[in-house]
Each structure stands twice: as structure tokens, then as C-alpha cells.
PDB file of C-alpha atoms in Angstrom:
ATOM      1  CA  GLN A   1     -71.528  19.454  55.888  1.00  0.00           C
ATOM      2  CA  ASP A   2     -71.610  16.384  57.972  1.00  0.00           C
ATOM      3  CA  ILE A   3     -68.588  14.119  58.288  1.00  0.00           C
ATOM      4  CA  GLY A   4     -70.038  11.388  55.997  1.00  0.00           C
ATOM      5  CA  GLU A   5     -70.440  13.767  53.049  1.00  0.00           C
ATOM      6  CA  LYS A   6     -66.946  15.137  53.584  1.00  0.00           C
ATOM      7  CA  ILE A   7     -65.361  11.647  53.590  1.00  0.00           C
ATOM      8  CA  GLY A   8     -67.419  10.648  50.531  1.00  0.00           C
ATOM      9  CA  SER A   9     -66.332  13.705  48.515  1.00  0.00           C
ATOM     10  CA  GLU A  10     -62.661  13.197  49.457  1.00  0.00           C
ATOM     11  CA  THR A  11     -62.865   9.535  48.411  1.00  0.00           C
ATOM     12  CA  ALA A  12     -64.528  10.528  45.134  1.00  0.00           C
ATOM     13  CA  ARG A  13     -61.816  13.141  44.517  1.00  0.00           C
ATOM     14  CA  LYS A  14     -59.074  10.569  45.184  1.00  0.00           C
ATOM     15  CA  ASP A  15     -60.771   8.068  42.854  1.00  0.00           C
ATOM     16  CA  LEU A  16     -61.059  10.733  40.154  1.00  0.00           C
ATOM     17  CA  THR A  17     -57.406  11.721  40.573  1.00  0.00           C
ATOM     18  CA  ALA A  18     -56.315   8.062  40.386  1.00  0.00           C
ATOM     19  CA  LYS A  19     -58.428   7.463  37.259  1.00  0.00           C
ATOM     20  CA  LYS A  20     -57.072  10.630  35.641  1.00  0.00           C
ATOM     21  CA  SER A  21     -53.491   9.580  36.436  1.00  0.00           C
ATOM     22  CA  ALA A  22     -54.066   6.073  35.015  1.00  0.00           C
ATOM     23  CA  TYR A  23     -55.662   7.563  31.877  1.00  0.00           C
ATOM     24  CA  GLU A  24     -52.758   9.977  31.350  1.00  0.00           C
ATOM     25  CA  LYS A  25     -50.245   7.151  31.833  1.00  0.00           C
ATOM     26  CA  LYS A  26     -52.090   4.981  29.284  1.00  0.00           C
ATOM     27  CA  GLN A  27     -52.238   7.875  26.808  1.00  0.00           C
ATOM     28  CA  SER A  28     -48.496   8.484  27.251  1.00  0.00           C
ATOM     29  CA  GLU A  29     -47.718   4.798  26.637  1.00  0.00           C
ATOM     30  CA  MET A  30     -49.940   4.754  23.538  1.00  0.00           C
ATOM     31  CA  LYS A  31     -48.236   7.906  22.193  1.00  0.00           C
ATOM     32  CA  LYS A  32     -44.778   6.354  22.682  1.00  0.00           C
ATOM     33  CA  LYS A  33     -45.884   3.162  20.930  1.00  0.00           C
ATOM     34  CA  GLN A  34     -47.456   5.171  18.103  1.00  0.00           C
ATOM     35  CA  ASP A  35     -44.290   7.271  17.685  1.00  0.00           C
ATOM     36  CA  THR A  36     -42.190   4.089  17.584  1.00  0.00           C
ATOM     37  CA  GLU A  37     -44.444   2.560  14.914  1.00  0.00           C
ATOM     38  CA  ARG A  38     -44.303   5.759  12.830  1.00  0.00           C
ATOM     39  CA  LYS A  39     -40.527   5.947  13.170  1.00  0.00           C
ATOM     40  CA  LYS A  40     -40.186   2.327  11.977  1.00  0.00           C
ATOM     41  CA  PHE A  41     -42.554   3.114   9.107  1.00  0.00           C
ATOM     42  CA  MET A  42     -40.512   6.142   8.020  1.00  0.00           C
ATOM     43  CA  GLU A  43     -37.256   4.170   8.254  1.00  0.00           C
ATOM     44  CA  LYS A  44     -38.726   1.414   6.092  1.00  0.00           C
ATOM     45  CA  HIS A  45     -39.902   3.945   3.473  1.00  0.00           C
ATOM     46  CA  PRO A  46     -37.084   6.494   3.110  1.00  0.00           C
ATOM     47  CA  PRO A  47     -37.611   9.680   1.083  1.00  0.00           C
ATOM     48  CA  ILE A  48     -36.578   9.843  -2.572  1.00  0.00           C
ATOM     49  CA  ALA A  49     -34.312  12.824  -3.269  1.00  0.00           C
ATOM     50  CA  GLY A  50     -35.123  14.209   0.178  1.00  0.00           C
ATOM     51  CA  ARG A  51     -38.879  14.205  -0.395  1.00  0.00           C
ATOM     52  CA  TYR A  52     -41.701  11.881   0.519  1.00  0.00           C
ATOM     53  CA  ARG A  53     -44.660  11.261  -1.783  1.00  0.00           C
ATOM     54  CA  CYS A  54     -48.255  11.556  -0.588  1.00  0.00           C
ATOM     55  CA  TRP A  55     -49.851   8.164  -1.196  1.00  0.00           C
ATOM     56  CA  TYR A  56     -53.252   9.773  -1.801  1.00  0.00           C
ATOM     57  CA  CYS A  57     -52.489  12.528  -4.352  1.00  0.00           C
ATOM     58  CA  GLY A  58     -48.889  11.858  -5.449  1.00  0.00           C
ATOM     59  CA  LYS A  59     -47.522  15.254  -4.387  1.00  0.00           C
ATOM     60  CA  ARG A  60     -43.870  15.298  -3.308  1.00  0.00           C
ATOM     61  CA  CYS A  61     -43.287  16.981   0.088  1.00  0.00           C
ATOM     62  CA  ARG A  62     -40.513  17.515   2.590  1.00  0.00           C
ATOM     63  CA  ASN A  63     -43.011  17.768   5.456  1.00  0.00           C
ATOM     64  CA  ILE A  64     -45.193  14.702   5.416  1.00  0.00           C
ATOM     65  CA  THR A  65     -47.603  13.214   7.923  1.00  0.00           C
ATOM     66  CA  VAL A  66     -48.104   9.541   8.641  1.00  0.00           C
ATOM     67  CA  ASP A  67     -51.836   8.930   8.438  1.00  0.00           C
ATOM     68  CA  HIS A  68     -53.977   6.061   9.686  1.00  0.00           C
ATOM     69  CA  ILE A  69     -55.779   4.736   6.605  1.00  0.00           C
ATOM     70  CA  TYR A  70     -58.506   3.356   8.866  1.00  0.00           C
ATOM     71  CA  PRO A  71     -59.030   5.999  11.616  1.00  0.00           C
ATOM     72  CA  VAL A  72     -58.206   4.992  15.188  1.00  0.00           C
ATOM     73  CA  LYS A  73     -61.568   5.955  16.751  1.00  0.00           C
ATOM     74  CA  GLN A  74     -63.570   4.116  14.088  1.00  0.00           C
ATOM     75  CA  VAL A  75     -61.487   0.970  14.464  1.00  0.00           C
ATOM     76  CA  GLN A  76     -61.898   1.062  18.240  1.00  0.00           C
ATOM     77  CA  THR A  77     -65.682   1.394  18.074  1.00  0.00           C
ATOM     78  CA  ASP A  78     -66.697  -0.545  14.937  1.00  0.00           C
ATOM     79  CA  GLU A  79     -66.566  -4.351  15.308  1.00  0.00           C
ATOM     80  CA  ARG A  80     -67.221  -4.875  11.593  1.00  0.00           C
ATOM     81  CA  LEU A  81     -64.208  -2.727  10.758  1.00  0.00           C
ATOM     82  CA  GLN A  82     -62.109  -4.637  13.303  1.00  0.00           C
ATOM     83  CA  ARG A  83     -63.001  -7.920  11.572  1.00  0.00           C
ATOM     84  CA  LYS A  84     -62.143  -6.406   8.186  1.00  0.00           C
ATOM     85  CA  LEU A  85     -58.716  -5.290   9.421  1.00  0.00           C
ATOM     86  CA  LYS A  86     -58.095  -8.722  10.920  1.00  0.00           C
ATOM     87  CA  ARG A  87     -58.871 -10.322   7.518  1.00  0.00           C
ATOM     88  CA  LYS A  88     -56.343  -7.939   5.930  1.00  0.00           C
ATOM     89  CA  GLY A  89     -53.703  -9.020   8.457  1.00  0.00           C
ATOM     90  CA  ILE A  90     -53.674  -5.704  10.334  1.00  0.00           C
ATOM     91  CA  ARG A  91     -52.964  -6.505  13.975  1.00  0.00           C
ATOM     92  CA  ASN A  92     -53.698  -3.053  15.407  1.00  0.00           C
ATOM     93  CA  VAL A  93     -54.385   0.497  14.216  1.00  0.00           C
ATOM     94  CA  ASN A  94     -50.682   1.361  14.298  1.00  0.00           C
ATOM     95  CA  ASP A  95     -49.745  -1.611  12.135  1.00  0.00           C
ATOM     96  CA  GLU A  96     -47.631  -0.641   9.125  1.00  0.00           C
ATOM     97  CA  LYS A  97     -50.397  -1.855   6.794  1.00  0.00           C
ATOM     98  CA  ASN A  98     -52.705   0.814   8.261  1.00  0.00           C
ATOM     99  CA  LEU A  99     -50.258   3.701   7.837  1.00  0.00           C
ATOM    100  CA  ALA A 100     -49.752   5.909   4.791  1.00  0.00           C
ATOM    101  CA  PHE A 101     -47.669   8.958   3.924  1.00  0.00           C
ATOM    102  CA  CYS A 102     -49.992  11.875   3.446  1.00  0.00           C
ATOM    103  CA  CYS A 103     -49.555  15.572   2.649  1.00  0.00           C
ATOM    104  CA  GLU A 104     -51.280  18.006   4.996  1.00  0.00           C
ATOM    105  CA  LYS A 105     -53.920  18.912   2.393  1.00  0.00           C
ATOM    106  CA  CYS A 106     -54.970  15.274   1.917  1.00  0.00           C
ATOM    107  CA  ASN A 107     -54.812  14.643   5.666  1.00  0.00           C
ATOM    108  CA  LYS A 108     -57.248  17.499   6.305  1.00  0.00           C
ATOM    109  CA  LYS A 109     -59.463  16.432   3.408  1.00  0.00           C
ATOM    110  CA  LYS A 110     -59.569  12.808   4.585  1.00  0.00           C
ATOM    111  CA  GLY A 111     -60.204  13.676   8.218  1.00  0.00           C
ATOM    112  CA  LYS A 112     -61.832  10.747  10.005  1.00  0.00           C
ATOM    113  CA  THR A 113     -63.381   9.221   6.898  1.00  0.00           C
ATOM    114  CA  ILE A 114     -62.383   6.018   5.134  1.00  0.00           C
ATOM    115  CA  GLY A 115     -63.945   6.362   1.683  1.00  0.00           C
ATOM    116  CA  ASN A 116     -61.663   5.400  -1.198  1.00  0.00           C
ATOM    117  CA  TYR A 117     -58.475   6.076   0.766  1.00  0.00           C
ATOM    118  CA  PRO A 118     -57.492   2.416   1.387  1.00  0.00           C
ATOM    119  CA  ARG A 119     -57.440   1.885  -2.390  1.00  0.00           C
ATOM    120  CA  LYS A 120     -55.559   5.148  -2.969  1.00  0.00           C
ATOM    121  CA  ALA A 121     -52.942   4.137  -0.387  1.00  0.00           C
ATOM    122  CA  ALA A 122     -52.610   0.615  -1.819  1.00  0.00           C
ATOM    123  CA  PHE A 123     -51.770   1.991  -5.277  1.00  0.00           C
ATOM    124  CA  GLY A 124     -50.083   5.215  -4.182  1.00  0.00           C
ATOM    125  CA  LYS A 125     -47.344   3.549  -2.158  1.00  0.00           C
ATOM    126  CA  HIS A 126     -45.808   2.206  -5.385  1.00  0.00           C
ATOM    127  CA  GLU A 127     -43.609   4.706  -7.231  1.00  0.00           C
ATOM    128  CA  MET A 128     -44.382   2.996 -10.547  1.00  0.00           C
ATOM    129  CA  TYR A 129     -48.073   3.868 -10.095  1.00  0.00           C
ATOM    130  CA  TRP A 130     -47.239   7.582 -10.149  1.00  0.00           C
ATOM    131  CA  VAL A 131     -45.015   7.100 -13.224  1.00  0.00           C
ATOM    132  CA  LEU A 132     -47.951   5.453 -15.009  1.00  0.00           C
ATOM    133  CA  VAL A 133     -50.314   8.225 -13.859  1.00  0.00           C
ATOM    134  CA  GLY A 134     -47.908  10.765 -15.377  1.00  0.00           C
ATOM    135  CA  ILE A 135     -47.733   8.846 -18.651  1.00  0.00           C
ATOM    136  CA  VAL A 136     -51.535   8.579 -18.843  1.00  0.00           C
ATOM    137  CA  ARG A 137     -51.883  12.327 -18.180  1.00  0.00           C
ATOM    138  CA  ILE A 138     -49.400  13.136 -20.960  1.00  0.00           C
ATOM    139  CA  PHE A 139     -51.221  10.760 -23.299  1.00  0.00           C
ATOM    140  CA  ILE A 140     -54.567  12.439 -22.567  1.00  0.00           C
ATOM    141  CA  ILE A 141     -53.049  15.887 -23.140  1.00  0.00           C
ATOM    142  CA  LEU A 142     -51.606  14.720 -26.467  1.00  0.00           C
ATOM    143  CA  ILE A 143     -54.975  13.318 -27.527  1.00  0.00           C
ATOM    144  CA  VAL A 144     -56.706  16.595 -26.665  1.00  0.00           C
ATOM    145  CA  ILE A 145     -54.076  18.580 -28.572  1.00  0.00           C
ATOM    146  CA  GLY A 146     -54.385  16.153 -31.447  1.00  0.00           C
ATOM    147  CA  LEU A 147     -58.157  16.508 -31.510  1.00  0.00           C
ATOM    148  CA  CYS A 148     -57.836  20.283 -31.523  1.00  0.00           C
ATOM    149  CA  LEU A 149     -55.352  20.108 -34.407  1.00  0.00           C
ATOM    150  CA  CYS A 150     -57.494  17.602 -36.184  1.00  0.00           C
ATOM    151  CA  PHE A 151     -60.579  19.770 -36.099  1.00  0.00           C
ATOM    152  CA  LEU A 152     -58.707  22.983 -36.789  1.00  0.00           C
ATOM    153  CA  LYS A 153     -56.478  21.749 -39.645  1.00  0.00           C
ATOM    154  CA  PRO A 154     -57.385  18.257 -40.801  1.00  0.00           C
ATOM    155  CA  ASN A 155     -55.496  18.766 -44.089  1.00  0.00           C
ATOM    156  CA  THR A 156     -52.048  18.723 -42.413  1.00  0.00           C
ATOM    157  CA  ALA A 157     -50.019  15.506 -42.185  1.00  0.00           C
ATOM    158  CA  VAL A 158     -50.401  15.401 -38.393  1.00  0.00           C
ATOM    159  CA  GLY A 159     -54.116  16.132 -38.671  1.00  0.00           C
ATOM    160  CA  GLN A 160     -54.564  13.393 -41.279  1.00  0.00           C
ATOM    161  CA  PHE A 161     -52.542  10.935 -39.155  1.00  0.00           C
ATOM    162  CA  LEU A 162     -54.755  11.662 -36.153  1.00  0.00           C
ATOM    163  CA  VAL A 163     -57.942  11.378 -38.221  1.00  0.00           C
ATOM    164  CA  ASP A 164     -56.770   7.952 -39.470  1.00  0.00           C
ATOM    165  CA  LEU A 165     -55.731   6.896 -35.965  1.00  0.00           C
ATOM    166  CA  PHE A 166     -59.068   7.922 -34.428  1.00  0.00           C
ATOM    167  CA  ARG A 167     -60.964   6.131 -37.215  1.00  0.00           C
ATOM    168  CA  LYS A 168     -59.041   2.950 -36.453  1.00  0.00           C
ATOM    169  CA  ILE A 169     -59.979   3.136 -32.804  1.00  0.00           C
ATOM    170  CA  LYS A 170     -63.523   4.250 -33.732  1.00  0.00           C
ATOM    171  CA  ILE A 171     -63.506   7.660 -32.053  1.00  0.00           C
ATOM    172  CA  SER A 172     -64.698   9.597 -35.095  1.00  0.00           C
TER     173      SER A 172
END
């Protein structure tokens, strides 16, 4: 090799090393900032009875992840999404409004998609939402049991009550 090629390759290697070092430093700073934001988020939303609730499915867990509702990579590359987040008052991807508690199953299922997850997180962060979901589920189960009783034994008092009830609300 001639001297020019040797100097050029050494310069390129030094540039590459400097760029790699700067990249690693930036990544480290971002990680620290992200960890700080997550810590603040977890302090603001303490667990109930030692367990956190997944904002997507409602499951109670001891081990919970803090998920970005709008994924970091998509926000960084999609200008339309950046404008949308700005309208919602989300300053950056680690803003509290873009974080949600998430069980590992939902985190894997969500992946890097957005889908219906912003809506799920908006409702799921409220404990009363999950109380209402439980009440609705019980109500549906009771209706199904009532329908089964109604069709199996309509001559009983409960069966007759349900028949009358369903006629009033025009189910039968």
C-alpha cells in the first residue's frame, strides 16, 4: 500500500471510532432520560395492593412494563404522527401521555403497531373503567343464564320474569 491509502484508511478508522463513540454516548443519555421518565411515571401511578394493572387488557401484574403507546421509531420517522402527538400535547415520545402500563403479553402483541391501543390506554388507565367492564361482563353472563333458564323452563317464576323483561325490551 502506498502512504496515501494508509493515511486515508487510518483517518477513516478514526472518524468511524469517533462517530461510534458519539452514537454510544447519545444512546446512553437517551436511556438515562427514558429511565428517569419511566421512574417518574411509576411514582405518579403507584400499584394498588402491590400490583399494577395493564391498561390494555386489565390484568393485574406484579411485573409490569411501561410501554410507548405511540412507538418511538414511528414517531421519529413519521411527520404526520409527530403533528398528531403535538396536537395531543405530547412533547416527546417519553412524555407521560405517551406511556402506559402494559403486561408482557400485551406488550408482545402490540409490538410496534399503534392500532386501537391509544384508545385502550386512554380508558384503561382509569380504575373505574375496569369496574364497569366487570359489571358489564357479569350482566351479560346473567342474561345468558337467564335466556337458558327461560328457554329451558319458562313456567318458573324466574323464567316468567325474564320472559316479561325481555318482552319489555323487545328481545323476544
